[in-house]
Amino acid sequence: MLRTAHVKIATAAAGLALLASACGTTSGGGTTPSAGGGRAKPPSLKALGSVGAGEGTVNILAWAGYAEDGTTDKTVDWVTPFEKETGCQAKVQVANTSDEMFEKMGSGTFDVVSASGDSSLRMIYAGKVAPVNTALLTNYADVPAFEKDQNWNSVDSVAYGMPHGWGAQLMAYRTDKVKPAPDSWSVVWDPGSPYKGAITNYDSPVDGIAAAAVYLMSTKPDLAIKNPYALDQKQFDAAIALLQQQKPAVGTYWASYTDAQKALESGTTVVGSTWQIIVNLAKADKAPVESVLPKEGATGWADTWMVDAKSPHPNCAYLWMNWETKPDVQAQIAEWFGEAPANTKACALTTDKTHCDTYHAQDEAYFSKLWFWSTPQSDCLDGRTDVKCLPYSQWSKAWSSLRS
Amino acid sequence: MTALPPAGTSVAPGVPAGRRLSAWLSGRPRVRLAALLAPPAIWLTLVYLAALLALLTTAFFSVDEFTNAVTRTLTLSNVRDVVSDPAYLRASARTVGVAAAVTALCTVIAIPMAFFMAKVAPARSRGLLVALVLTPLWASYLVKVYAWQAMVQPGSGVIAWVLRPLGVDGPGYGLMAVVLTLTYLWLPYMVLPVYAGLERLPDSLVDASADLGAGPWRTFRNVVLPLAYPSIVAGSVFTFSLSLGDYITVQIVGGKAQLLANIVFANYAANLPFAAAIAIIPVLITVAYLAVVRRTGALDNL
Amino acid sequence: MLLSRRGRTILAAAMGLGLAFIYLPLLVVVVNSFNASQVFAWPPRSLTTRWWREVASNTGVREAVLTSVEVGLVATVTAVVLGTLLAFALARYTFFGRQSVSVLVVLPIALPGIVTALALRTAFQTFLGVELSIWTVAVSHATFCMVVVYNNVIARLRRTGTTAEEASADLGADGFTTFRLVTFPLLRGALLAGALLAFGLSFDEIVVTLSTAPPGVTTLPIWIFQNLSRPNQAPVVNVVAAVLVLLSVVPLYLSQRLAADTVTAGRL
């Protein structure tokens, strides 16, 4: 590692230079740390000009359930038809965390990634992913406007990816144990919560701290939090204090959705942060579980297909993004994984006709109540310039300390 | 031995090249040593040692706040953060505690088993008993952890089911489940060396102790235990260091408990220098443990 | 040995309890593979062979097994060569740094798995500038498998001494002939035990594989690990787990057959 930093910087610079000379598509190099007090800009990379013939291979880094090739379940396969139609052999690696995705992108090992908002901005600023040419994304027009140009998929109105799907970080509760039915996050944050020891929290630095901040937005208005991902030191400390105070009451911090489902079914967890799919699976097993979007609002995740800045197979990468966001494929994924499809044309094609309603796929009012995962930066995401916000590295350190 | 070539050590021109090389080598032990040592030593140094030192050096680097890239700006802040945050001191204590508990449990379970196998069971069934203890080593690690998830699972687990008539719940996920699972995983690594050690121990020593009037407990404490001690230490190298480095078991059955390896894993992608700073702790503990063990000569007993 | 009846009974009971502790969880795995329910709950309410049939047609598992075998074979051959060379160097020669080398070879397996994994990953990606492939997985596995071969061979070399080889040399055999006809036959059991253990270690490795495998290279442990977190996959994972438990008697049977003393003398 003596050379890591060296190599990383050198390769980043070399990569940019290479792109500049080879493709004639870049106009500068490196992250510009804001001369004259302006905001930092990501390295300027150009998007692909046109989609040519496929290169024969595409390397995909995805969440489990996003790129199924029939090896998990014979009937769940949209990768094989993609390979047949485009001639691009899809090599899929499943990532377990956003941090893992961040670490693995940027070297050309992968062509595309299904990035969540808590890593996308980091990837953009690190020059790991290139902007996308939305004119080449055949399904881009079918994505509702409210999902576009957001700070988990774009910077300065430049799109860095194709929206894939989204979901809310809801509150799940056992209807037999949590009475009356809760409508507020106070049941998980209040120190006097009767559900002490049976509360669950999602194990992620970005979501975990932001969830506390969302609660503080309505309970501690004097902290003046405008965006739960843009916290200055004082606001951040308040969120961490809330989490520390909650810690003894937390039964589990869940990372895999199976664990969350099992805990709800067995009743070791009775209330806490969840995904709709977890609740659906638990209900399918006849567990008395419901979900609610509490009145304070909630965090949420929106996943975006992004192209590696050094993608060796950019044509196949675009072919993949176009395939993955076709209405019929989107319908399959949305039902298999349990999320709102980005392409709302999929809503007519789902097996369960109420799928899009269950997941509020076309509901802008619902969408706007959610605070979608974004990568915290020292330039506050809410636009404040008089203070510095805590960057992701501080968030992850604080979360690590909290969990240790 | 029937195919041995005829005698004669002088090497004349015209003999096969292999023989000439052999003769040449036979007078040059240093060359032979170099030829033997170089490939593995280069491999271990290049692939492993250099990488390890480099990883640990990263603890003194920083990360870029925008890009999360490692930059070579030297800093003590990662190490300072680790040392000054009581959360990590607690995590270290918890990790060493778990490793020590696993080692102790493995020892307590292994000694009577090994003693039975080496001294009580008829000689012809020894091989079978050893095989029975060894078999689970070949069943996948993940499968065994998975089995223990089913054992300890709160409410619907096997242990909970067994204890239900008594009105007690199972252990559920947590440190207790971690200790149980790790004990299960590493038990054969303790039974085997202790068995090998006891097997070498002559029966007459134990009998002599009994003849001299010592009770079974006294014989065990004053004769068997001291003689088996190097083997126990050898086994503990596995039980202790493997426990110290495990994070998958903790992920699966640990509930919200975190050990050092989990913290390293949770941080490495986002902040490699910080992860490296934490990784220094278990590395130092393991190296210290190995150094102590080496002094007892138990490494030769592995 | 003289031991009271009571003492014997207590020890036999301890042995029985120990074996029960070892085998009960494995039994649970096997029974659970017939559990009709997708969600684990003990005891199973109804049994089915449906999941076994589904696994038989699961191509993902088959490819993963193949990948694991390929990696295991390359790693084992490399580890046998390097571990044996090292054992000879350390058993037959004294040199400066001998003790350090004997510790160095233990480190890849004694240090926390996550540390070894990260060190190897960064070594490939930054030091050596190698792209991750099935070969980087095999090289990494060989690095920590070396120690089990080394341990087995050096133990045998220490026990056998050099008298047979000296006799061979006195009778006029050159170094290579002696190795082929005298040393190698003496070592065969130790080499097989070491190779078997090395293959087993490689076949089972998860932490190092996760961080040194490129996309598309899925070994069996990686396949299991990925599918553990998918609700629809639980029954299939159960069956694969049961198969692995049942198959674990094979290497044991092999080692019993290969050499009578292999198992008892086998070193971890």
PDB file of N, CA and C in Angstrom, chain C residues 60-97:
ATOM      1  N   GLY C  60     -26.380 -23.080 -11.386  1.00  0.00           N
ATOM      2  CA  GLY C  60     -25.526 -22.193 -10.597  1.00  0.00           C
ATOM      3  C   GLY C  60     -24.650 -22.983  -9.641  1.00  0.00           C
ATOM      4  N   VAL C  61     -25.253 -23.954  -8.955  1.00  0.00           N
ATOM      5  CA  VAL C  61     -24.500 -24.760  -7.991  1.00  0.00           C
ATOM      6  C   VAL C  61     -23.440 -25.585  -8.707  1.00  0.00           C
ATOM      7  N   ARG C  62     -23.837 -26.169  -9.838  1.00  0.00           N
ATOM      8  CA  ARG C  62     -22.893 -27.043 -10.534  1.00  0.00           C
ATOM      9  C   ARG C  62     -21.661 -26.261 -10.996  1.00  0.00           C
ATOM     10  N   GLU C  63     -21.904 -25.069 -11.564  1.00  0.00           N
ATOM     11  CA  GLU C  63     -20.771 -24.247 -12.004  1.00  0.00           C
ATOM     12  C   GLU C  63     -19.898 -23.839 -10.828  1.00  0.00           C
ATOM     13  N   ALA C  64     -20.552 -23.533  -9.697  1.00  0.00           N
ATOM     14  CA  ALA C  64     -19.791 -23.115  -8.521  1.00  0.00           C
ATOM     15  C   ALA C  64     -18.896 -24.246  -8.025  1.00  0.00           C
ATOM     16  N   VAL C  65     -19.415 -25.469  -8.027  1.00  0.00           N
ATOM     17  CA  VAL C  65     -18.616 -26.613  -7.584  1.00  0.00           C
ATOM     18  C   VAL C  65     -17.402 -26.779  -8.491  1.00  0.00           C
ATOM     19  N   LEU C  66     -17.641 -26.640  -9.789  1.00  0.00           N
ATOM     20  CA  LEU C  66     -16.553 -26.785 -10.753  1.00  0.00           C
ATOM     21  C   LEU C  66     -15.465 -25.740 -10.524  1.00  0.00           C
ATOM     22  N   THR C  67     -15.904 -24.488 -10.331  1.00  0.00           N
ATOM     23  CA  THR C  67     -14.949 -23.412 -10.065  1.00  0.00           C
ATOM     24  C   THR C  67     -14.142 -23.714  -8.810  1.00  0.00           C
ATOM     25  N   SER C  68     -14.830 -24.180  -7.767  1.00  0.00           N
ATOM     26  CA  SER C  68     -14.141 -24.490  -6.520  1.00  0.00           C
ATOM     27  C   SER C  68     -13.100 -25.586  -6.723  1.00  0.00           C
ATOM     28  N   VAL C  69     -13.447 -26.602  -7.517  1.00  0.00           N
ATOM     29  CA  VAL C  69     -12.511 -27.701  -7.755  1.00  0.00           C
ATOM     30  C   VAL C  69     -11.292 -27.198  -8.530  1.00  0.00           C
ATOM     31  N   GLU C  70     -11.541 -26.369  -9.547  1.00  0.00           N
ATOM     32  CA  GLU C  70     -10.414 -25.831 -10.329  1.00  0.00           C
ATOM     33  C   GLU C  70      -9.458 -25.045  -9.436  1.00  0.00           C
ATOM     34  N   VAL C  71     -10.033 -24.114  -8.665  1.00  0.00           N
ATOM     35  CA  VAL C  71      -9.209 -23.303  -7.767  1.00  0.00           C
ATOM     36  C   VAL C  71      -8.471 -24.208  -6.791  1.00  0.00           C
ATOM     37  N   GLY C  72      -9.197 -25.177  -6.226  1.00  0.00           N
ATOM     38  CA  GLY C  72      -8.606 -26.067  -5.232  1.00  0.00           C
ATOM     39  C   GLY C  72      -7.434 -26.859  -5.784  1.00  0.00           C
ATOM     40  N   LEU C  73      -7.573 -27.340  -7.013  1.00  0.00           N
ATOM     41  CA  LEU C  73      -6.498 -28.146  -7.599  1.00  0.00           C
ATOM     42  C   LEU C  73      -5.246 -27.312  -7.829  1.00  0.00           C
ATOM     43  N   VAL C  74      -5.415 -26.137  -8.438  1.00  0.00           N
ATOM     44  CA  VAL C  74      -4.249 -25.277  -8.696  1.00  0.00           C
ATOM     45  C   VAL C  74      -3.589 -24.893  -7.377  1.00  0.00           C
ATOM     46  N   ALA C  75      -4.414 -24.484  -6.404  1.00  0.00           N
ATOM     47  CA  ALA C  75      -3.862 -24.062  -5.117  1.00  0.00           C
ATOM     48  C   ALA C  75      -3.137 -25.216  -4.438  1.00  0.00           C
ATOM     49  N   THR C  76      -3.712 -26.408  -4.512  1.00  0.00           N
ATOM     50  CA  THR C  76      -3.107 -27.553  -3.829  1.00  0.00           C
ATOM     51  C   THR C  76      -1.769 -27.913  -4.447  1.00  0.00           C
ATOM     52  N   VAL C  77      -1.715 -27.990  -5.777  1.00  0.00           N
ATOM     53  CA  VAL C  77      -0.454 -28.342  -6.430  1.00  0.00           C
ATOM     54  C   VAL C  77       0.625 -27.324  -6.069  1.00  0.00           C
ATOM     55  N   THR C  78       0.271 -26.034  -6.145  1.00  0.00           N
ATOM     56  CA  THR C  78       1.244 -24.992  -5.802  1.00  0.00           C
ATOM     57  C   THR C  78       1.683 -25.124  -4.349  1.00  0.00           C
ATOM     58  N   ALA C  79       0.709 -25.322  -3.466  1.00  0.00           N
ATOM     59  CA  ALA C  79       1.033 -25.396  -2.047  1.00  0.00           C
ATOM     60  C   ALA C  79       1.903 -26.613  -1.748  1.00  0.00           C
ATOM     61  N   VAL C  80       1.656 -27.726  -2.432  1.00  0.00           N
ATOM     62  CA  VAL C  80       2.443 -28.934  -2.188  1.00  0.00           C
ATOM     63  C   VAL C  80       3.897 -28.695  -2.590  1.00  0.00           C
ATOM     64  N   VAL C  81       4.090 -28.087  -3.777  1.00  0.00           N
ATOM     65  CA  VAL C  81       5.458 -27.833  -4.238  1.00  0.00           C
ATOM     66  C   VAL C  81       6.174 -26.887  -3.278  1.00  0.00           C
ATOM     67  N   LEU C  82       5.547 -25.733  -3.016  1.00  0.00           N
ATOM     68  CA  LEU C  82       6.218 -24.715  -2.194  1.00  0.00           C
ATOM     69  C   LEU C  82       6.376 -25.187  -0.749  1.00  0.00           C
ATOM     70  N   GLY C  83       5.333 -25.821  -0.202  1.00  0.00           N
ATOM     71  CA  GLY C  83       5.393 -26.268   1.178  1.00  0.00           C
ATOM     72  C   GLY C  83       6.452 -27.338   1.396  1.00  0.00           C
ATOM     73  N   THR C  84       6.602 -28.227   0.400  1.00  0.00           N
ATOM     74  CA  THR C  84       7.599 -29.282   0.522  1.00  0.00           C
ATOM     75  C   THR C  84       9.008 -28.710   0.450  1.00  0.00           C
ATOM     76  N   LEU C  85       9.229 -27.798  -0.509  1.00  0.00           N
ATOM     77  CA  LEU C  85      10.549 -27.157  -0.618  1.00  0.00           C
ATOM     78  C   LEU C  85      10.909 -26.505   0.711  1.00  0.00           C
ATOM     79  N   LEU C  86       9.943 -25.783   1.270  1.00  0.00           N
ATOM     80  CA  LEU C  86      10.183 -25.056   2.516  1.00  0.00           C
ATOM     81  C   LEU C  86      10.493 -26.024   3.655  1.00  0.00           C
ATOM     82  N   ALA C  87       9.743 -27.116   3.700  1.00  0.00           N
ATOM     83  CA  ALA C  87       9.953 -28.089   4.774  1.00  0.00           C
ATOM     84  C   ALA C  87      11.364 -28.669   4.688  1.00  0.00           C
ATOM     85  N   PHE C  88      11.813 -28.998   3.466  1.00  0.00           N
ATOM     86  CA  PHE C  88      13.168 -29.526   3.297  1.00  0.00           C
ATOM     87  C   PHE C  88      14.205 -28.505   3.743  1.00  0.00           C
ATOM     88  N   ALA C  89      14.007 -27.259   3.312  1.00  0.00           N
ATOM     89  CA  ALA C  89      14.967 -26.211   3.654  1.00  0.00           C
ATOM     90  C   ALA C  89      15.072 -26.061   5.165  1.00  0.00           C
ATOM     91  N   LEU C  90      13.925 -26.091   5.844  1.00  0.00           N
ATOM     92  CA  LEU C  90      13.946 -25.844   7.281  1.00  0.00           C
ATOM     93  C   LEU C  90      14.323 -27.074   8.091  1.00  0.00           C
ATOM     94  N   ALA C  91      14.048 -28.261   7.551  1.00  0.00           N
ATOM     95  CA  ALA C  91      14.352 -29.464   8.317  1.00  0.00           C
ATOM     96  C   ALA C  91      15.815 -29.874   8.157  1.00  0.00           C
ATOM     97  N   ARG C  92      16.374 -29.603   7.000  1.00  0.00           N
ATOM     98  CA  ARG C  92      17.704 -30.150   6.708  1.00  0.00           C
ATOM     99  C   ARG C  92      18.827 -29.136   6.786  1.00  0.00           C
ATOM    100  N   TYR C  93      18.527 -27.861   6.930  1.00  0.00           N
ATOM    101  CA  TYR C  93      19.588 -26.861   6.940  1.00  0.00           C
ATOM    102  C   TYR C  93      19.377 -25.917   8.110  1.00  0.00           C
ATOM    103  N   THR C  94      20.482 -25.377   8.606  1.00  0.00           N
ATOM    104  CA  THR C  94      20.355 -24.290   9.571  1.00  0.00           C
ATOM    105  C   THR C  94      20.865 -23.041   8.886  1.00  0.00           C
ATOM    106  N   PHE C  95      20.163 -21.977   9.044  1.00  0.00           N
ATOM    107  CA  PHE C  95      20.596 -20.726   8.416  1.00  0.00           C
ATOM    108  C   PHE C  95      20.018 -19.557   9.184  1.00  0.00           C
ATOM    109  N   PHE C  96      20.573 -18.410   8.934  1.00  0.00           N
ATOM    110  CA  PHE C  96      20.120 -17.207   9.614  1.00  0.00           C
ATOM    111  C   PHE C  96      18.683 -16.890   9.181  1.00  0.00           C
ATOM    112  N   GLY C  97      17.793 -16.638  10.135  1.00  0.00           N
ATOM    113  CA  GLY C  97      16.413 -16.297   9.794  1.00  0.00           C
ATOM    114  C   GLY C  97      15.508 -17.512   9.686  1.00  0.00           C
TER     115      GLY C  97
END
